[in-house]
């Protein structure tokens, strides 16, 4: 499997459909990169997203190309196409296992997830095993990030306790931690962008300009 070079030893994984990538995704990546002093954020577009409703998702090549344009000028951000190398739905457990094996145990993986998705984590395939390969980074609103995160941890991750001094939950040794990161919500979604393009509206403030140019040139979302 081909991975970007020089990822460093603290690598954040931001998975998604990215149809298209937008400024909210980039803001999350920047916040986590800074909050946890990560060496790199690896954006991983899903080949077949298991959790998406059945609207027609754009071809993988377009979604990955837009991500590459979006991160091209940001040192510390990169893209992996590894989910296109498997057949069937893109489960996070398979992605994390593959990445952990490829990068080796010198590299600590941080799996980034929004609070809404984290609250539903018990519906994910092998969700507790995810912590054998990575720590979780849970993005939540500043007013109740730690509280909401704590409720989900208590309900789904027995044995995890809050390390008050360091502000994250710890399990048994060898297992990843669960780190809340507070961030003011950025009001943008891929759905909104697809709808705006369909209506012929400007999207220049919602996505990087290279992504807006790509969408126009390829005639996406019309
Ligand atoms: P859609 O509107 O098509 O459902 P989306 O904008 O939610 O898409 P995804 O590619 O599904 O984008 O999101 C990837 C990850 O980024 C998910 O974990 C999602 O929760 C998170 N995310 C998306 N938009 C934002 C945002 N504005 N602020 C914070 N996190 C976001």
mmCIF file of C-alpha atoms and ligand atoms in Angstrom:
data_model
loop_
_atom_site.group_PDB
_atom_site.id
_atom_site.type_symbol
_atom_site.label_atom_id
_atom_site.label_comp_id
_atom_site.label_asym_id
_atom_site.label_seq_id
_atom_site.Cartn_x
_atom_site.Cartn_y
_atom_site.Cartn_z
ATOM 1 C CA UNK A 1 0.000 0.000 0.000
ATOM 2 C CA UNK A 2 1.284 3.443 -0.873
ATOM 3 C CA UNK A 3 1.253 6.058 1.885
ATOM 4 C CA UNK A 4 2.472 9.676 1.883
ATOM 5 C CA UNK A 5 6.071 10.022 3.081
ATOM 6 C CA UNK A 6 7.181 11.689 6.304
ATOM 7 C CA UNK A 7 3.954 11.375 8.222
ATOM 8 C CA UNK A 8 5.844 11.553 11.516
ATOM 9 C CA UNK A 9 4.909 9.690 14.684
ATOM 10 C CA UNK A 10 1.588 11.296 15.681
ATOM 11 C CA UNK A 11 -0.835 10.888 12.810
ATOM 12 C CA UNK A 12 -4.483 12.014 12.806
ATOM 13 C CA UNK A 13 -6.898 10.109 10.566
ATOM 14 C CA UNK A 14 -9.875 12.071 9.226
ATOM 15 C CA UNK A 15 -12.217 9.802 7.307
ATOM 16 C CA UNK A 16 -15.295 10.919 5.435
ATOM 17 C CA UNK A 17 -17.139 10.937 2.166
ATOM 18 C CA UNK A 18 -15.695 14.338 1.215
ATOM 19 C CA UNK A 19 -18.274 14.921 -1.514
ATOM 20 C CA UNK A 20 -16.843 17.544 -1.589
ATOM 21 C CA UNK A 21 -14.228 18.427 1.063
ATOM 22 C CA UNK A 22 -15.089 21.836 2.604
ATOM 23 C CA UNK A 23 -13.790 24.448 5.019
ATOM 24 C CA UNK A 24 -15.445 22.679 7.984
ATOM 25 C CA UNK A 25 -13.326 19.573 7.378
ATOM 26 C CA UNK A 26 -10.197 21.715 7.104
ATOM 27 C CA UNK A 27 -11.067 23.613 10.306
ATOM 28 C CA UNK A 28 -11.440 20.315 12.190
ATOM 29 C CA UNK A 29 -8.090 19.112 10.871
ATOM 30 C CA UNK A 30 -6.368 22.358 11.893
ATOM 31 C CA UNK A 31 -7.913 22.330 15.376
ATOM 32 C CA UNK A 32 -6.865 18.735 16.074
ATOM 33 C CA UNK A 33 -3.423 19.165 14.523
ATOM 34 C CA UNK A 34 -2.816 22.009 16.942
ATOM 35 C CA UNK A 35 -4.607 20.713 20.060
ATOM 36 C CA UNK A 36 -2.772 17.365 20.101
ATOM 37 C CA UNK A 37 0.502 18.485 18.455
ATOM 38 C CA UNK A 38 0.091 15.960 15.652
ATOM 39 C CA UNK A 39 2.772 15.497 13.013
ATOM 40 C CA UNK A 40 0.266 14.966 10.206
ATOM 41 C CA UNK A 41 -3.425 14.711 9.399
ATOM 42 C CA UNK A 42 -4.198 11.990 6.886
ATOM 43 C CA UNK A 43 -7.506 12.540 5.065
ATOM 44 C CA UNK A 44 -8.992 9.180 4.094
ATOM 45 C CA UNK A 45 -11.890 9.342 1.627
ATOM 46 C CA UNK A 46 -14.285 6.404 1.971
ATOM 47 C CA UNK A 47 -14.624 4.244 -1.112
ATOM 48 C CA UNK A 48 -18.064 2.907 -0.114
ATOM 49 C CA UNK A 49 -19.234 4.784 3.006
ATOM 50 C CA UNK A 50 -21.222 2.311 5.191
ATOM 51 C CA UNK A 51 -23.157 5.052 7.045
ATOM 52 C CA UNK A 52 -24.342 7.215 4.176
ATOM 53 C CA UNK A 53 -27.890 7.458 2.911
ATOM 54 C CA UNK A 54 -28.246 6.349 -0.659
ATOM 55 C CA UNK A 55 -27.887 9.577 -2.576
ATOM 56 C CA UNK A 56 -25.579 9.112 -5.560
ATOM 57 C CA UNK A 57 -22.073 9.639 -4.281
ATOM 58 C CA UNK A 58 -19.560 11.133 -6.705
ATOM 59 C CA UNK A 59 -16.881 8.812 -8.084
ATOM 60 C CA UNK A 60 -13.953 8.192 -5.746
ATOM 61 C CA UNK A 61 -11.466 9.729 -8.188
ATOM 62 C CA UNK A 62 -13.210 13.105 -8.001
ATOM 63 C CA UNK A 63 -13.533 13.085 -4.210
ATOM 64 C CA UNK A 64 -9.873 12.144 -3.773
ATOM 65 C CA UNK A 65 -8.710 14.688 -6.370
ATOM 66 C CA UNK A 66 -10.591 17.493 -4.582
ATOM 67 C CA UNK A 67 -8.991 16.493 -1.274
ATOM 68 C CA UNK A 68 -5.552 16.588 -2.839
ATOM 69 C CA UNK A 69 -6.209 20.093 -4.160
ATOM 70 C CA UNK A 70 -7.505 21.183 -0.742
ATOM 71 C CA UNK A 71 -4.396 20.078 1.169
ATOM 72 C CA UNK A 72 -1.773 20.809 -1.499
ATOM 73 C CA UNK A 73 -0.477 23.952 0.200
ATOM 74 C CA UNK A 74 -0.748 22.832 3.810
ATOM 75 C CA UNK A 75 2.332 21.160 5.259
ATOM 76 C CA UNK A 76 1.196 18.487 7.702
ATOM 77 C CA UNK A 77 -1.950 17.563 5.748
ATOM 78 C CA UNK A 78 -2.036 14.634 3.309
ATOM 79 C CA UNK A 79 -4.427 12.231 1.571
ATOM 80 C CA UNK A 80 -4.517 8.434 1.419
ATOM 81 C CA UNK A 81 -6.439 6.480 -1.196
ATOM 82 C CA UNK A 82 -6.120 3.205 0.723
ATOM 83 C CA UNK A 83 -9.883 2.601 0.976
ATOM 84 C CA UNK A 84 -10.053 2.277 -2.817
ATOM 85 C CA UNK A 85 -7.797 -0.782 -2.550
ATOM 86 C CA UNK A 86 -10.427 -2.912 -0.726
ATOM 87 C CA UNK A 87 -13.673 -4.356 -1.938
ATOM 88 C CA UNK A 88 -16.921 -3.881 -0.023
ATOM 89 C CA UNK A 89 -17.908 -1.133 2.438
ATOM 90 C CA UNK A 90 -15.143 1.024 3.936
ATOM 91 C CA UNK A 91 -15.136 0.069 7.624
ATOM 92 C CA UNK A 92 -12.925 2.118 9.931
ATOM 93 C CA UNK A 93 -11.699 -0.971 11.764
ATOM 94 C CA UNK A 94 -10.163 -2.335 8.536
ATOM 95 C CA UNK A 95 -8.621 1.023 7.659
ATOM 96 C CA UNK A 96 -7.072 1.481 11.098
ATOM 97 C CA UNK A 97 -5.740 -2.068 11.203
ATOM 98 C CA UNK A 98 -4.153 -1.623 7.776
ATOM 99 C CA UNK A 99 -2.635 1.737 8.683
ATOM 100 C CA UNK A 100 -1.321 0.506 12.041
ATOM 101 C CA UNK A 101 0.321 -2.498 10.383
ATOM 102 C CA UNK A 102 1.830 -0.413 7.566
ATOM 103 C CA UNK A 103 3.163 2.377 9.764
ATOM 104 C CA UNK A 104 4.449 0.201 12.610
ATOM 105 C CA UNK A 105 4.208 0.636 16.364
ATOM 106 C CA UNK A 106 6.415 3.730 16.515
ATOM 107 C CA UNK A 107 3.501 5.675 15.070
ATOM 108 C CA UNK A 108 0.532 6.671 17.250
ATOM 109 C CA UNK A 109 -2.711 6.982 15.297
ATOM 110 C CA UNK A 110 -5.497 9.401 16.327
ATOM 111 C CA UNK A 111 -8.872 8.632 14.799
ATOM 112 C CA UNK A 112 -10.877 11.866 14.478
ATOM 113 C CA UNK A 113 -14.656 11.724 14.854
ATOM 114 C CA UNK A 114 -17.451 14.227 15.467
ATOM 115 C CA UNK A 115 -19.488 14.060 18.700
ATOM 116 C CA UNK A 116 -22.643 13.082 16.776
ATOM 117 C CA UNK A 117 -20.919 10.081 15.228
ATOM 118 C CA UNK A 118 -19.224 9.191 18.534
ATOM 119 C CA UNK A 119 -22.632 9.062 20.249
ATOM 120 C CA UNK A 120 -23.548 6.314 17.753
ATOM 121 C CA UNK A 121 -20.208 4.504 17.996
ATOM 122 C CA UNK A 122 -21.826 1.340 19.419
ATOM 123 C CA UNK A 123 -23.409 0.766 15.973
ATOM 124 C CA UNK A 124 -19.998 0.583 14.268
ATOM 125 C CA UNK A 125 -18.332 -2.669 13.318
ATOM 126 C CA UNK A 126 -15.932 -3.841 16.079
ATOM 127 C CA UNK A 127 -16.004 -0.389 17.683
ATOM 128 C CA UNK A 128 -14.083 -1.296 20.860
ATOM 129 C CA UNK A 129 -11.319 -2.885 18.803
ATOM 130 C CA UNK A 130 -10.702 0.470 17.119
ATOM 131 C CA UNK A 131 -8.877 1.410 20.336
ATOM 132 C CA UNK A 132 -6.382 -1.421 19.795
ATOM 133 C CA UNK A 133 -5.052 0.522 16.823
ATOM 134 C CA UNK A 134 -5.709 4.201 17.577
ATOM 135 C CA UNK A 135 -6.774 6.800 20.092
ATOM 136 C CA UNK A 136 -10.070 8.590 19.476
ATOM 137 C CA UNK A 137 -10.258 12.343 19.064
ATOM 138 C CA UNK A 138 -13.841 13.481 19.613
ATOM 139 C CA UNK A 139 -14.782 16.922 18.292
ATOM 140 C CA UNK A 140 -17.549 18.658 20.212
ATOM 141 C CA UNK A 141 -19.030 22.059 20.903
ATOM 142 C CA UNK A 142 -17.084 24.103 23.473
ATOM 143 C CA UNK A 143 -20.006 24.317 25.941
ATOM 144 C CA UNK A 144 -20.500 20.594 26.527
ATOM 145 C CA UNK A 145 -17.719 18.725 24.766
ATOM 146 C CA UNK A 146 -16.257 16.959 27.802
ATOM 147 C CA UNK A 147 -19.666 16.188 29.331
ATOM 148 C CA UNK A 148 -21.129 14.615 26.153
ATOM 149 C CA UNK A 149 -17.963 12.690 25.481
ATOM 150 C CA UNK A 150 -18.000 11.359 29.058
ATOM 151 C CA UNK A 151 -21.570 10.063 28.685
ATOM 152 C CA UNK A 152 -20.676 8.037 25.602
ATOM 153 C CA UNK A 153 -17.471 6.746 27.167
ATOM 154 C CA UNK A 154 -19.356 5.608 30.283
ATOM 155 C CA UNK A 155 -22.028 3.862 28.197
ATOM 156 C CA UNK A 156 -19.744 2.054 25.762
ATOM 157 C CA UNK A 157 -16.173 1.774 27.012
ATOM 158 C CA UNK A 158 -16.040 -0.089 30.327
ATOM 159 C CA UNK A 159 -12.750 0.333 32.144
ATOM 160 C CA UNK A 160 -12.080 3.790 30.744
ATOM 161 C CA UNK A 161 -11.477 6.505 33.332
ATOM 162 C CA UNK A 162 -10.912 10.238 33.018
ATOM 163 C CA UNK A 163 -7.363 11.425 33.589
ATOM 164 C CA UNK A 164 -8.377 14.826 34.970
ATOM 165 C CA UNK A 165 -4.900 16.344 34.759
ATOM 166 C CA UNK A 166 -4.491 15.508 31.094
ATOM 167 C CA UNK A 167 -8.146 15.824 30.089
ATOM 168 C CA UNK A 168 -8.668 12.513 28.344
ATOM 169 C CA UNK A 169 -10.003 9.027 29.090
ATOM 170 C CA UNK A 170 -7.623 6.122 29.502
ATOM 171 C CA UNK A 171 -8.222 2.394 29.291
ATOM 172 C CA UNK A 172 -5.892 -0.524 29.871
ATOM 173 C CA UNK A 173 -2.272 -0.118 28.863
ATOM 174 C CA UNK A 174 -1.778 -0.701 25.165
ATOM 175 C CA UNK A 175 -5.179 0.756 24.346
ATOM 176 C CA UNK A 176 -5.720 4.160 22.818
ATOM 177 C CA UNK A 177 -7.075 7.103 24.806
ATOM 178 C CA UNK A 178 -10.253 9.069 24.125
ATOM 179 C CA UNK A 179 -9.470 12.769 23.712
ATOM 180 C CA UNK A 180 -12.202 15.428 23.579
ATOM 181 C CA UNK A 181 -11.319 18.488 21.476
ATOM 182 C CA UNK A 182 -13.632 21.486 21.788
ATOM 183 C CA UNK A 183 -14.295 23.469 18.657
ATOM 184 C CA UNK A 184 -16.881 26.068 17.679
ATOM 185 C CA UNK A 185 -19.057 24.557 14.929
ATOM 186 C CA UNK A 186 -18.334 25.655 11.375
ATOM 187 C CA UNK A 187 -21.652 25.998 9.577
ATOM 188 C CA UNK A 188 -21.028 24.137 6.360
ATOM 189 C CA UNK A 189 -21.770 20.663 5.036
ATOM 190 C CA UNK A 190 -21.133 18.835 1.784
ATOM 191 C CA UNK A 191 -24.914 18.541 1.339
ATOM 192 C CA UNK A 192 -25.237 22.340 1.447
ATOM 193 C CA UNK A 193 -22.469 22.727 -1.140
ATOM 194 C CA UNK A 194 -23.975 20.176 -3.542
ATOM 195 C CA UNK A 195 -27.326 21.974 -3.233
ATOM 196 C CA UNK A 196 -25.746 25.411 -3.777
ATOM 197 C CA UNK A 197 -23.975 24.245 -6.944
ATOM 198 C CA UNK A 198 -27.219 22.731 -8.240
ATOM 199 C CA UNK A 199 -28.880 26.128 -7.760
ATOM 200 C CA UNK A 200 -25.994 27.962 -9.464
ATOM 201 C CA UNK A 201 -24.912 29.729 -6.248
ATOM 202 C CA UNK A 202 -21.394 30.817 -5.288
ATOM 203 C CA UNK A 203 -19.463 28.346 -3.104
ATOM 204 C CA UNK A 204 -16.186 30.290 -2.942
ATOM 205 C CA UNK A 205 -16.483 30.957 0.806
ATOM 206 C CA UNK A 206 -17.279 27.311 1.655
ATOM 207 C CA UNK A 207 -14.451 25.404 -0.058
ATOM 208 C CA UNK A 208 -10.862 26.218 -1.057
ATOM 209 C CA UNK A 209 -10.735 28.035 -4.410
ATOM 210 C CA UNK A 210 -8.947 25.139 -6.142
ATOM 211 C CA UNK A 211 -11.846 22.871 -5.116
ATOM 212 C CA UNK A 212 -14.454 25.351 -6.403
ATOM 213 C CA UNK A 213 -12.557 25.534 -9.712
ATOM 214 C CA UNK A 214 -12.426 21.714 -9.944
ATOM 215 C CA UNK A 215 -16.182 21.390 -9.296
ATOM 216 C CA UNK A 216 -16.882 23.938 -12.054
ATOM 217 C CA UNK A 217 -14.414 22.420 -14.529
ATOM 218 C CA UNK A 218 -15.723 18.866 -14.013
ATOM 219 C CA UNK A 219 -19.371 19.906 -13.928
ATOM 220 C CA UNK A 220 -19.970 18.149 -10.581
ATOM 221 C CA UNK A 221 -23.276 18.430 -8.646
ATOM 222 C CA UNK A 222 -25.254 20.042 -11.490
HETATM 223 P P1 LIG B 1 -22.761 15.347 3.966
HETATM 224 O O1 LIG B 1 -23.345 16.719 4.066
HETATM 225 O O2 LIG B 1 -22.676 14.818 2.564
HETATM 226 O O3 LIG B 1 -23.378 14.354 4.915
HETATM 227 P P2 LIG B 1 -20.412 16.176 5.538
HETATM 228 O O4 LIG B 1 -20.285 17.635 5.264
HETATM 229 O O5 LIG B 1 -20.967 15.787 6.877
HETATM 230 O O6 LIG B 1 -21.199 15.455 4.357
HETATM 231 P P3 LIG B 1 -18.418 14.051 5.553
HETATM 232 O O7 LIG B 1 -17.457 13.816 4.458
HETATM 233 O O8 LIG B 1 -19.496 13.074 5.741
HETATM 234 O O9 LIG B 1 -18.986 15.548 5.311
HETATM 235 O O10 LIG B 1 -17.655 14.327 6.908
HETATM 236 C C1 LIG B 1 -16.444 13.745 7.284
HETATM 237 C C2 LIG B 1 -16.209 14.023 8.747
HETATM 238 O O11 LIG B 1 -16.139 15.442 8.977
HETATM 239 C C3 LIG B 1 -17.330 13.522 9.655
HETATM 240 O O12 LIG B 1 -16.726 13.026 10.842
HETATM 241 C C4 LIG B 1 -18.141 14.763 9.953
HETATM 242 O O13 LIG B 1 -18.793 14.680 11.213
HETATM 243 C C5 LIG B 1 -17.080 15.840 9.955
HETATM 244 N N1 LIG B 1 -17.620 17.149 9.560
HETATM 245 C C6 LIG B 1 -18.248 17.446 8.423
HETATM 246 N N2 LIG B 1 -18.598 18.749 8.368
HETATM 247 C C7 LIG B 1 -18.184 19.306 9.517
HETATM 248 C C8 LIG B 1 -18.248 20.639 10.080
HETATM 249 N N3 LIG B 1 -18.823 21.661 9.442
HETATM 250 N N4 LIG B 1 -17.707 20.828 11.291
HETATM 251 C C9 LIG B 1 -17.146 19.791 11.946
HETATM 252 N N5 LIG B 1 -17.035 18.524 11.480
HETATM 253 C C10 LIG B 1 -17.550 18.280 10.289
#
